[in-house]
Short mmCIF file of C-alpha atoms and ligand atoms in Angstrom, two decimals:
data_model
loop_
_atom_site.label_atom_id
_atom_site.label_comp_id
_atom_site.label_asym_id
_atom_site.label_seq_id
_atom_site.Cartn_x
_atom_site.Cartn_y
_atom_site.Cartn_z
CA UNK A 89 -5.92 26.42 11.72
CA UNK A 90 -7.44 22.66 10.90
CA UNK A 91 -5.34 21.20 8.02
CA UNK A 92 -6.17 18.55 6.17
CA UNK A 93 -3.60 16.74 3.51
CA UNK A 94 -5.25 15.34 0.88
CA UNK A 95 -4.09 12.67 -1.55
CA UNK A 96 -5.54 12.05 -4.53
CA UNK A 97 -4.42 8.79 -6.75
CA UNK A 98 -3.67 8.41 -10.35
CA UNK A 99 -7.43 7.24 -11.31
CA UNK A 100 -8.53 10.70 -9.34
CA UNK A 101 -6.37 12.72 -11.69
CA UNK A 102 -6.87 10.92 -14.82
CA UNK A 103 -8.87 12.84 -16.94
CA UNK A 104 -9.65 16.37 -17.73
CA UNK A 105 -13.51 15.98 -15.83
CA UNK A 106 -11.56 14.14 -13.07
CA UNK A 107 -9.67 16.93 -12.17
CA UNK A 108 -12.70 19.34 -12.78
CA UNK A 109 -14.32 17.32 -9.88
CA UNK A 110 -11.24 17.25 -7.66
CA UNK A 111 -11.30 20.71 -7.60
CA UNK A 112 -14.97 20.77 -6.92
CA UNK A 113 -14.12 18.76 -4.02
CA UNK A 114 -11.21 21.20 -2.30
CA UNK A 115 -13.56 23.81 -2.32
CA UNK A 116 -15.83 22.12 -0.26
CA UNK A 117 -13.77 21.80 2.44
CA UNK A 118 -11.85 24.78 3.44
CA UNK A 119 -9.23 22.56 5.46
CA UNK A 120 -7.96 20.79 2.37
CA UNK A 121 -5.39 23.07 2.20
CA UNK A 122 -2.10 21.00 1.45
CA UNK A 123 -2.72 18.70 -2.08
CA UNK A 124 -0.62 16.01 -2.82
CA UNK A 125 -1.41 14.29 -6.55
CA UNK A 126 0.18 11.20 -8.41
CA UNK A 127 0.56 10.71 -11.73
CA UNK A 128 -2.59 10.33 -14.00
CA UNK A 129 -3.32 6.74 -14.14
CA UNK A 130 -5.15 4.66 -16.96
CA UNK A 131 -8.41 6.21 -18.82
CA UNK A 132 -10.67 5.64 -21.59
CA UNK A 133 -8.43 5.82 -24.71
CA UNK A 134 -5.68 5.65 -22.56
CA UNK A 135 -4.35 2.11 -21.33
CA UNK A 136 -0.96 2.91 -19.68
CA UNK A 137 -0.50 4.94 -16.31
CA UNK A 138 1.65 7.73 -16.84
CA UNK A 139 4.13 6.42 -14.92
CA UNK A 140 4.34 3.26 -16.65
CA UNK A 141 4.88 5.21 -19.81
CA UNK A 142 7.50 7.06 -18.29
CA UNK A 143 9.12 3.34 -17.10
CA UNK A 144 9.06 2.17 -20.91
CA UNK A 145 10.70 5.38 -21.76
CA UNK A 146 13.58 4.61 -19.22
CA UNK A 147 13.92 1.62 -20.28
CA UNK A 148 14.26 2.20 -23.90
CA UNK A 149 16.70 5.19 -23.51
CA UNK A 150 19.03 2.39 -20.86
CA UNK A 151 19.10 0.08 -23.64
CA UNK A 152 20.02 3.17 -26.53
CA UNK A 153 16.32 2.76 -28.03
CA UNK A 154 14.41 5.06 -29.14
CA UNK A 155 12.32 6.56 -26.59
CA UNK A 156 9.93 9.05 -28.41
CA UNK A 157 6.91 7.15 -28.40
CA UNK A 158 6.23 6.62 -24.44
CA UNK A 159 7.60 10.48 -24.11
CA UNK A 160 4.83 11.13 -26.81
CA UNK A 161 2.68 9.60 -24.93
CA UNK A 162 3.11 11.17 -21.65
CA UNK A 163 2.83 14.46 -23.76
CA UNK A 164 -0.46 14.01 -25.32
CA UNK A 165 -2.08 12.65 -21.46
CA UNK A 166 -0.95 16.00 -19.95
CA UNK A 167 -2.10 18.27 -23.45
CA UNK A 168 -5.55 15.97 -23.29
CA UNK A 169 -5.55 16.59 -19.76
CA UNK A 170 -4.87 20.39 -19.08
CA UNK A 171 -5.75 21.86 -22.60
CA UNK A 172 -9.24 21.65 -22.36
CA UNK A 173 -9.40 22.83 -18.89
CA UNK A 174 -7.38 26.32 -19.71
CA UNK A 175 -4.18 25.87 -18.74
CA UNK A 176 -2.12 27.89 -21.68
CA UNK A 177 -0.68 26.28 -24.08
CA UNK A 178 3.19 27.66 -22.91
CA UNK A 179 2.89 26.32 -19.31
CA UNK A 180 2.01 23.17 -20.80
CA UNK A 181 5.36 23.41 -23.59
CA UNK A 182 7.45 24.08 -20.02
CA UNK A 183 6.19 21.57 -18.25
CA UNK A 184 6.91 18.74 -20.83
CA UNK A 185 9.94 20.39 -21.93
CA UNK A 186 11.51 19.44 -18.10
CA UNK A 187 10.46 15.61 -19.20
CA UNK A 188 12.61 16.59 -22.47
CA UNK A 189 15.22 17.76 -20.37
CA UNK A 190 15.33 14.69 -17.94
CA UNK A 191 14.88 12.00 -20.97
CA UNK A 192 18.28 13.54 -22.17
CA UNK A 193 20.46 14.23 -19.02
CA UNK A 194 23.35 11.50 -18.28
CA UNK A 195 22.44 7.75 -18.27
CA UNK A 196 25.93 6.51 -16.36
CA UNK A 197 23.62 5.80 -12.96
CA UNK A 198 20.66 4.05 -14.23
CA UNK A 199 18.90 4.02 -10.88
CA UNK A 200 19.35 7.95 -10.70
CA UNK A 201 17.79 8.20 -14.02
CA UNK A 202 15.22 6.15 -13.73
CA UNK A 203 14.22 8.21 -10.83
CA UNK A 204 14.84 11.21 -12.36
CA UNK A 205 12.48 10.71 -14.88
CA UNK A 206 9.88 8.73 -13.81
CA UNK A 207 9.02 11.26 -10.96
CA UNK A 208 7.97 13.77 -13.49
CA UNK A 209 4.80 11.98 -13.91
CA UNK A 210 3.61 13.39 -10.54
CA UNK A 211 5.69 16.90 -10.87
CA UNK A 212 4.27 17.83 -14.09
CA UNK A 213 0.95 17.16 -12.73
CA UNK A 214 1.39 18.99 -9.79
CA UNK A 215 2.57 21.97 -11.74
CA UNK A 216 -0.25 22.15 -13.84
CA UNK A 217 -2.79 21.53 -11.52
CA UNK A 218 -1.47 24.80 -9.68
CA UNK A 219 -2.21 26.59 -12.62
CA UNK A 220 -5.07 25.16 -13.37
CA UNK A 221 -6.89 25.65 -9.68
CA UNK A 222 -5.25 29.75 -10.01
CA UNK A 223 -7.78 30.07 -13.34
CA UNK A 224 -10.28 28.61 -11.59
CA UNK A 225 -10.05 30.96 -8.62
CA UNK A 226 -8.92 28.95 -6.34
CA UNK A 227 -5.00 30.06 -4.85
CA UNK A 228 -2.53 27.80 -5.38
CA UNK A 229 0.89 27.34 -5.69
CA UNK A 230 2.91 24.12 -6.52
CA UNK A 231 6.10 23.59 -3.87
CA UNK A 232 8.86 21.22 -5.21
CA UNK A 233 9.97 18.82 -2.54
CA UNK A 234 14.07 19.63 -2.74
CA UNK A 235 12.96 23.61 -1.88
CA UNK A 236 10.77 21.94 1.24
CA UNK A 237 13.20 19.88 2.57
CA UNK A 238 11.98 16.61 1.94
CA UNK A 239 15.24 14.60 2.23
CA UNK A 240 15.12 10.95 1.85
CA UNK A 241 17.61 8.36 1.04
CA UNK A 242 19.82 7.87 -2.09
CA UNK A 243 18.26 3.87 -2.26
CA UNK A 244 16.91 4.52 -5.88
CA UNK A 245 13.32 3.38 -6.54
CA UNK A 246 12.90 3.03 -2.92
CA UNK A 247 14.17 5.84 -1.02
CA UNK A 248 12.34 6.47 2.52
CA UNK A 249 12.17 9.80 3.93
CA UNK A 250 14.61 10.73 6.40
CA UNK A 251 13.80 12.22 10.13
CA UNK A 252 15.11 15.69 9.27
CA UNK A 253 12.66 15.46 6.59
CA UNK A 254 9.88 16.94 9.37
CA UNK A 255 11.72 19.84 10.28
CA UNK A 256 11.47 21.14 6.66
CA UNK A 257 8.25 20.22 6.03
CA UNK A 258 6.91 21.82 8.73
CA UNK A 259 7.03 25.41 7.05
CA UNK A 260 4.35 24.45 4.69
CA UNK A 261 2.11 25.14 7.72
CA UNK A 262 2.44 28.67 7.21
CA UNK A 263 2.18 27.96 3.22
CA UNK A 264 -0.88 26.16 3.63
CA UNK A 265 -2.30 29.50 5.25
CA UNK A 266 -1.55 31.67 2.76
CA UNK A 267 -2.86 29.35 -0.44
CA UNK A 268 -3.07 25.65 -1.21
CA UNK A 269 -0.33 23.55 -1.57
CA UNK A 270 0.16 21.51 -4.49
CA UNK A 271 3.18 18.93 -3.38
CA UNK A 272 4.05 15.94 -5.95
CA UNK A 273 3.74 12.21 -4.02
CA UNK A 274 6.27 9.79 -4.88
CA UNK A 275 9.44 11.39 -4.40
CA UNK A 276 12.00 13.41 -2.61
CA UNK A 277 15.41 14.25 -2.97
CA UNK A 278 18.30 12.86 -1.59
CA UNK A 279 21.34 15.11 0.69
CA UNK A 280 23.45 15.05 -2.78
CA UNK A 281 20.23 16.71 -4.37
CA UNK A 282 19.36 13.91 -6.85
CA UNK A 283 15.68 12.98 -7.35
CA UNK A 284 14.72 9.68 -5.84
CA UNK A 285 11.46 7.81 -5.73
CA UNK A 286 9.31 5.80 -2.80
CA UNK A 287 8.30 2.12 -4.51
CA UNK A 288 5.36 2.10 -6.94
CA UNK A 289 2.29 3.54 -5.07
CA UNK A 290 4.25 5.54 -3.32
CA UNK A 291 2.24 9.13 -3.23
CA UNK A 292 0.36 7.99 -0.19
CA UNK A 293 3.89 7.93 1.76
CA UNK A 294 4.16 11.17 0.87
CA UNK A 295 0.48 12.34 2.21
CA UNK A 296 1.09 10.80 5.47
CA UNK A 297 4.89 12.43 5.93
CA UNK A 298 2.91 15.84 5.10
CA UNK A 299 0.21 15.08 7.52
CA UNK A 300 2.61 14.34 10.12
CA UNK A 301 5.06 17.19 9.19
CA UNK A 302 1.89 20.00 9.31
CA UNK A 303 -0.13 18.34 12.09
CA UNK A 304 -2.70 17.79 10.08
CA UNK A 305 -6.23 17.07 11.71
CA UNK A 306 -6.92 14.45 8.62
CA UNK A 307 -4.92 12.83 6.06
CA UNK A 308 -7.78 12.20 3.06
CA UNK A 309 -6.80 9.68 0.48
CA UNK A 310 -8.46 9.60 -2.50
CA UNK A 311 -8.94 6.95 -5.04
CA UNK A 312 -12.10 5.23 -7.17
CA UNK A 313 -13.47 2.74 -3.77
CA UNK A 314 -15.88 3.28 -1.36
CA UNK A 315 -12.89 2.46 1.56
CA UNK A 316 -12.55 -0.85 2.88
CA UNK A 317 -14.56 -3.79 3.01
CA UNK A 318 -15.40 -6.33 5.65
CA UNK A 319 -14.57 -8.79 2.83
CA UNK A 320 -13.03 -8.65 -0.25
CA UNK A 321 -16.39 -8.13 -2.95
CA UNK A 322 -14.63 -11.07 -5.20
CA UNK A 323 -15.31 -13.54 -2.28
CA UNK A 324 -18.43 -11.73 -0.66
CA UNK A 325 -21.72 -10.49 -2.91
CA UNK A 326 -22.08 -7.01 -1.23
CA UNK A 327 -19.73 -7.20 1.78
CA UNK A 328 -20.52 -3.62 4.17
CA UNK A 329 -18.07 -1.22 3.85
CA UNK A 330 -16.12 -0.50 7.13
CA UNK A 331 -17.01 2.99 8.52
CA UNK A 332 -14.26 2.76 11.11
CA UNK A 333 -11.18 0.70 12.07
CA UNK A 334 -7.62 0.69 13.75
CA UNK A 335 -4.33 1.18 11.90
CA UNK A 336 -3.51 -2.02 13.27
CA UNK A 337 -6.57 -4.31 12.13
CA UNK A 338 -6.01 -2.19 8.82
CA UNK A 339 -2.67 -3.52 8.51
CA UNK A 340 -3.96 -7.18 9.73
CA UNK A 341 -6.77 -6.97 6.61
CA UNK A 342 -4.32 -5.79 3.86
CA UNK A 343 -1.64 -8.42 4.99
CA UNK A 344 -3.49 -11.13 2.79
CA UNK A 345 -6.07 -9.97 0.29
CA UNK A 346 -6.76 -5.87 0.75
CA UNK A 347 -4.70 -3.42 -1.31
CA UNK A 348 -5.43 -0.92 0.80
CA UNK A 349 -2.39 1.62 1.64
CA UNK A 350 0.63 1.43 0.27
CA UNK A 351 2.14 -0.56 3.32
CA UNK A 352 4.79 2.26 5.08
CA UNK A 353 2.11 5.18 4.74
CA UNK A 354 0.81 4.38 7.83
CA UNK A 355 3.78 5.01 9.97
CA UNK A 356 4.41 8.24 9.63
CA UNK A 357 0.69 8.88 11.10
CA UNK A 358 0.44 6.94 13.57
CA UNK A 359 2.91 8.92 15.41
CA UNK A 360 0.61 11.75 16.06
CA UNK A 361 -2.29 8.91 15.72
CA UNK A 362 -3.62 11.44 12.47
CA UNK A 363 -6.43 9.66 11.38
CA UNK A 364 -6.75 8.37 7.74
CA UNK A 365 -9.80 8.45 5.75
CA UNK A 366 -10.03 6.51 2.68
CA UNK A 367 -12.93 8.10 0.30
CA UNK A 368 -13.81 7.63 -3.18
CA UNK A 369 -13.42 10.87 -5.55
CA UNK A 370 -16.51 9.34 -7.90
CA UNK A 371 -18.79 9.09 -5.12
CA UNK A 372 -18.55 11.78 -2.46
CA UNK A 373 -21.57 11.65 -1.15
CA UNK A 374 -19.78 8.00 1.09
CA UNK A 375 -17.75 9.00 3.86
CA UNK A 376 -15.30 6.19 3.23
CA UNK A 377 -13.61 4.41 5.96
CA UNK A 378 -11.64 5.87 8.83
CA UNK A 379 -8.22 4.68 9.99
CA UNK A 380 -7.55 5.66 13.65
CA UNK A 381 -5.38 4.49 16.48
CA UNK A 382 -7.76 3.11 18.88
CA UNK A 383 -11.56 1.46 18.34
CA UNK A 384 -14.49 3.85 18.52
CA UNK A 385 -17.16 3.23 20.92
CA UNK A 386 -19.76 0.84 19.44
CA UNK A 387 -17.46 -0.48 16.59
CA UNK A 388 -18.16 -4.17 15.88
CA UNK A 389 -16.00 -6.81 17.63
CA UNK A 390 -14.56 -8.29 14.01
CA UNK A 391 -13.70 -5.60 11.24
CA UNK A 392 -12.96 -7.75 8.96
CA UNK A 393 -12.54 -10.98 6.90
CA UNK A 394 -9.52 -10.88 5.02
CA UNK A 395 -7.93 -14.42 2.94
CA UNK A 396 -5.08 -15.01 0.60
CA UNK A 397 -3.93 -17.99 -1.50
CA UNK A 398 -0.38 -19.28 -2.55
CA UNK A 399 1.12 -20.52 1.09
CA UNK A 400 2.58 -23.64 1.15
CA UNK A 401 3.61 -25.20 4.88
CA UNK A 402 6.83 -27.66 5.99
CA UNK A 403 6.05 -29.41 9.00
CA UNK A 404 8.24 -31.32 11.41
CA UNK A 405 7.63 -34.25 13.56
CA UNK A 406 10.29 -35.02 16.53
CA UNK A 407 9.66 -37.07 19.38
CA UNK A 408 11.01 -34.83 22.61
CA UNK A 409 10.96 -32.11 20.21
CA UNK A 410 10.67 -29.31 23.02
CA UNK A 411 12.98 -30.53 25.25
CA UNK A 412 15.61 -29.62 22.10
CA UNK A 413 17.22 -26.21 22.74
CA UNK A 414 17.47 -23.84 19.94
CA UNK A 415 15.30 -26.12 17.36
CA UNK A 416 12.89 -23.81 16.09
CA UNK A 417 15.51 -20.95 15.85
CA UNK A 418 18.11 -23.57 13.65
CA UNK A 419 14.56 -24.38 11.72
CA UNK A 420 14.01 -20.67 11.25
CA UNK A 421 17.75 -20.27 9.95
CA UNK A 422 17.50 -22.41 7.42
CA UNK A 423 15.01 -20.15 5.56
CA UNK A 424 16.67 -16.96 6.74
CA UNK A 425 19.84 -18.48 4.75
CA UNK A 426 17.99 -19.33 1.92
CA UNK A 427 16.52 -15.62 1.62
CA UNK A 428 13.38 -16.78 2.60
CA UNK A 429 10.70 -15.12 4.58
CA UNK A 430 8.07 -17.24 6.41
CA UNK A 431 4.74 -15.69 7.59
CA UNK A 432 3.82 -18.17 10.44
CA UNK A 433 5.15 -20.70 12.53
CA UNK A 434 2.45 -22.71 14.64
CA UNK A 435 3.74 -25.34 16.80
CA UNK A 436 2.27 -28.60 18.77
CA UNK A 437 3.98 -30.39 21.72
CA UNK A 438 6.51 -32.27 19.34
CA UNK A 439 5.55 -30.64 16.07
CA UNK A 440 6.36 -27.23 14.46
CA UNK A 441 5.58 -25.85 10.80
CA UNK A 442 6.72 -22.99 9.08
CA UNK A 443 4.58 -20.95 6.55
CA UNK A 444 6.09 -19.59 3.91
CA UNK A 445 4.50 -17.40 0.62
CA UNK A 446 4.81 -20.70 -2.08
CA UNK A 447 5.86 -17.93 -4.99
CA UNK A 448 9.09 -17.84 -3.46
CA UNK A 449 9.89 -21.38 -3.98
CA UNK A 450 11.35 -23.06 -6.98
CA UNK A 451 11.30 -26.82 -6.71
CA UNK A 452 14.97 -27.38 -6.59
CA UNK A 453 14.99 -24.58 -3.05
CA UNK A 454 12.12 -27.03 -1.72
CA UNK A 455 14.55 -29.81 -2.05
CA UNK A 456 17.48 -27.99 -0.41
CA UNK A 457 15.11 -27.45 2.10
CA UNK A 458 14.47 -30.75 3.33
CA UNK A 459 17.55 -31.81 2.76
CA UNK A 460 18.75 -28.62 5.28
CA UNK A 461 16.00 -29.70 7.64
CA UNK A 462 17.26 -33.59 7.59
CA UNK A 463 20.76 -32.56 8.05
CA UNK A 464 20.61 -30.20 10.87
CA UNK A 465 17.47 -31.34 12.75
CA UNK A 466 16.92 -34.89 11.94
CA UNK A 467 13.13 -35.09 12.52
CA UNK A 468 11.18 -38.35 12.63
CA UNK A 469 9.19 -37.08 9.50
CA UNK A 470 9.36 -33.98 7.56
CA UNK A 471 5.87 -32.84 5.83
CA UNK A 472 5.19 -30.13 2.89
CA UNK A 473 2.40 -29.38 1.70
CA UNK A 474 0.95 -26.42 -1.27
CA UNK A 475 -2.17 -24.96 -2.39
CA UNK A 476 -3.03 -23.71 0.85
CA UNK A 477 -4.88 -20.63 1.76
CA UNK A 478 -5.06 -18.65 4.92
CA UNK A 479 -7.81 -16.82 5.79
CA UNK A 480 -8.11 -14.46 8.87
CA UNK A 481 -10.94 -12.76 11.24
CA UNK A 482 -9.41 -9.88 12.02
CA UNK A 483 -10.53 -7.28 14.86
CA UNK A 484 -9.14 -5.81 17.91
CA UNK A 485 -12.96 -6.52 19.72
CA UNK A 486 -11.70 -10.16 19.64
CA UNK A 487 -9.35 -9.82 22.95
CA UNK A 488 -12.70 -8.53 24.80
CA UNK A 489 -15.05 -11.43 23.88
CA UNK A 490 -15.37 -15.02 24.64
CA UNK A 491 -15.80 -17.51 22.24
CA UNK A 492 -14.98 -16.00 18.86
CA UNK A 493 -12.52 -18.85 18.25
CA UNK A 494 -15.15 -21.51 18.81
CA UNK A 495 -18.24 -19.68 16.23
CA UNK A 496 -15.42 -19.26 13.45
CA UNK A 497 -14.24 -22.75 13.72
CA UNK A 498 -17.85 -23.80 13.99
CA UNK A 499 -19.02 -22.11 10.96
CA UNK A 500 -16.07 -23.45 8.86
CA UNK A 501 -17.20 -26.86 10.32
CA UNK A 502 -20.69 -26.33 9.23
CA UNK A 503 -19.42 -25.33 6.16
CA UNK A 504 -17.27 -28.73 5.90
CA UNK A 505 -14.16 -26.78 5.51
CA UNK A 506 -11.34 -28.73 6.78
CA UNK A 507 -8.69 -26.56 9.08
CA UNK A 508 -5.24 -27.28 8.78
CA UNK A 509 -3.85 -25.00 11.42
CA UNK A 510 -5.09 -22.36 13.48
CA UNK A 511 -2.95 -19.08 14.32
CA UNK A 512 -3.72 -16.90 16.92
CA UNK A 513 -1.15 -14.05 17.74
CA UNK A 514 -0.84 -12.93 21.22
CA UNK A 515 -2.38 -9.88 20.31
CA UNK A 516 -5.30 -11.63 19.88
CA UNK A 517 -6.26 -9.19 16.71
CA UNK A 518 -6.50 -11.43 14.24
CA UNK A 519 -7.18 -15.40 13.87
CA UNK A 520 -5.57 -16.66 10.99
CA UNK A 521 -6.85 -20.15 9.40
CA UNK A 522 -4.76 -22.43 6.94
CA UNK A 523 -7.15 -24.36 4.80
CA UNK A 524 -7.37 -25.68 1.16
CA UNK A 525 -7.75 -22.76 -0.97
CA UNK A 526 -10.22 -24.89 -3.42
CA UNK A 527 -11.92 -23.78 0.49
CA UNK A 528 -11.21 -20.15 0.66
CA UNK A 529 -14.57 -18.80 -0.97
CA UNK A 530 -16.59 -21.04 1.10
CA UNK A 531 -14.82 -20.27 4.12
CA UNK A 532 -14.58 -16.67 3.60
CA UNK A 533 -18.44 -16.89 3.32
CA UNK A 534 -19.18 -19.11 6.07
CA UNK A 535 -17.05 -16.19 8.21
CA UNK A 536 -19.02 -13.53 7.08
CA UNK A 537 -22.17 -14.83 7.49
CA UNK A 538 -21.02 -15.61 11.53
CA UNK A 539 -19.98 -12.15 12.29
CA UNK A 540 -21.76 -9.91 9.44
N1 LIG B 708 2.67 7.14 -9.87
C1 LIG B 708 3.34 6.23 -9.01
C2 LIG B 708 2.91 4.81 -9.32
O1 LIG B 708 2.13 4.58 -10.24
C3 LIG B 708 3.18 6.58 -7.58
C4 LIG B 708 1.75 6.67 -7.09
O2 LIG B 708 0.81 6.75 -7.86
O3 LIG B 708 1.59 6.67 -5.88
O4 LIG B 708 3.35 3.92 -8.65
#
């Protein structure tokens, strides 16, 4: 039997026509069979995501406040939500009576209440959405992660699922054959039994560990965009919308400038290489944009222009400078003892520079820095420099053709935008450019205009 998980987001299940619409939109499908939902996200009249509610309530009952208004307002989104669609008014007491519960159980491990409550956004949800597709004649049934095994670990707030997770999860195979599975995203439970959450955004980990765990042909995921760009649409009037790329050139574009996935959804499906297709629950009529494991016959040789601003760069000039063993690993060190991460590290002949995201800097670390770099390196002249964006041409058509490198830096030339460094992985599927980011709209532009 073809399965399909499907995943819808918190602006897909916001509202009462939302949900109407949803499930218009299993029934048109008879392979969306296993459902996994978030938590309803903002709406007219309603400014705060469920979840975020639910956060403020946490917060206020760990700091012995009173909590009732968040709790309130989870309450009336669910009531505003379900009432009007049917859903008795008893299911709807039960449901927020287990947020009652929760609110009130023991506060001695924050993280494990925290959890605890804030994943009832999604399970409340779920639980009413069952009910909601049985009135509508559709078979349902909602399944509670503990009683399908999905075990993950007791890291609170971001708990990843562990391997024996699968074996579990498999059994919903036969579930999804007998109705449709309704399975909350954003949590699991850990070996002790306690609730525990993915990080924020989570619910699409939990599509792709279901999609892997039942084989599924397709893992959908739902949310309010057309799929993915070719550049962002603040940079680009009109950019085309991507009808197919890799999981790899995905992961290249949402690196710097495309919130596409939450970032660790895509491992658990590339396992079985389970394609992912991104669609947009307001517009089903667009196919969205499909995430596979290799190119497609006929797919264009760049998929994308993605860019990013807030990089700042420390470069090093030493005469002889690769003749010195270990230098750019005791460079490297320096930020790794810091409890910094670096994104790039180009290097010239007797130069090297490391990249690093600026917002992790204060200006007494950039200090210790070069004083570090001075002290254990002693290079002829030590350079920093902020305010600088990168901006990449990403596609895994650029190890097949010749001269891609030469039209992008042309068309930045034409463009007059000034390149401060070029990096080109090895695996030659994306080309990332350093420039001024007073540059990064023209250069974004001058990019998509060469290969769109
Ligand atoms: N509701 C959670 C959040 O807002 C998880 C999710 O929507 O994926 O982060």
């Amino acid at each position: 039997m073809k399965l399909v998980v499907s995943k819808f987001g918190g602006s897909s299940v916001a509202t009462k026509e939302k949900i109407e619409r949803l499930a218009d939109i299993i029934r048109l499908d008879a392979a969306r069979r296993c459902i996994v939902l978030s938590a309803p996200g903002k709406a007219p009249g309603f400014d705060v995501k469920v979840t975020d509610l639910l956060i403020a309530a946490v917060d206020k009952a760990l700091n012995r406040q009173d909590y009732a208004e968040p709790a309130a307002g989870v309450k009336a989104r669910f009531a505003a939500i379900y009432e009007p669609l049917g859903v008795e008014r008893g299911k709807i007491d039960e449901a927020l009576a287990d947020l009652d519960g929760r609110l009130s159980s023991p506060t001695s491990h924050p993280g494990k209440f925290r959890d605890l409550v804030v994943a009832a956004g999604e399970d409340i949800n779920c639980k009413l959405f069952a009910d909601y597709l049985n009135i509508v004649g559709v078979k349902a049934k909602y399944v509670c992660p503990k009683a399908a095994g999905l075990v993950v670990t007791p890291i609170f707030g971001d708990a990843q699922p562990l391997p024996e997770a699968g074996a579990g999860l498999a059994a919903l195979k036969n579930e999804c054959a007998e109705q449709i599975v309704v399975f909350p995203g954003f949590f699991g439970y850990t070996a002790d039994g306690d609730v525990a959450t993915f990080s924020r955004g989570g619910s699409d980990l939990t599509g792709a560990i279901l999609a892997e765990a039942i084989d599924a042909a397709e893992y959908e995921n739902w949310t309010d965009v057309d799929g993915i760009f070719s550049a962002h649409p603040k940079m680009v009037d009109s950019p085309d919308q991507i009808t197919a790329l890799t999981y790899k050139e995905m992961r290249e574009l949402s690196y710097i400038g495309f919130n596409v996935l939450h970032e660790e959804a895509v491992r658990p499906v590339l396992k079985k290489k389970i394609p992912i297709r991104l669609r947009n629950a307001n517009n089903i009529d667009n196919k969205g944009t499909l995430i596979v494991s290799e190119r497609l016959p006929g797919d264009r040789d760049v998929a994308g222009i993605a860019s990013g601003g807030g990089y700042c760069s420390f470069t090093l000039q030493k005469f002889l400078m690769n003749r010195e063993k270990g230098f750019g690993r005791r460079l490297l060190s320096i930020f790794e003892d810091m409890g910094l991460s670096y994104e790039h590290c180009p290097s010239g002949v007797d130069n090297i520079s490391v990249i690093l995201d600026q917002n992790q800097l204060k200006p007494e670390t950039v200090n210790s820095i070069i004083r570090a770099i001075d002290e254990q390196l002693a290079p002829d002249e030590t350079e920093t420099e902020f305010g600088i964006a990168l901006v990449s041409v990403v596609g895994e058509g650029l190890v097949r053709k010749i001269g891609v490198l030469s039209q992008a830096t042309s068309a930045l030339s034409r463009a007059g935008v000034n390149i401060k460094l070029v990096n080109q992985g090895s695996s030659e599927i994306s080309m990332i450019f350093g420039i001024d980011a007073s540059d990064e709209k023209k250069a974004v532009n001058a990019l998509y205009k060469e290969f769109f």
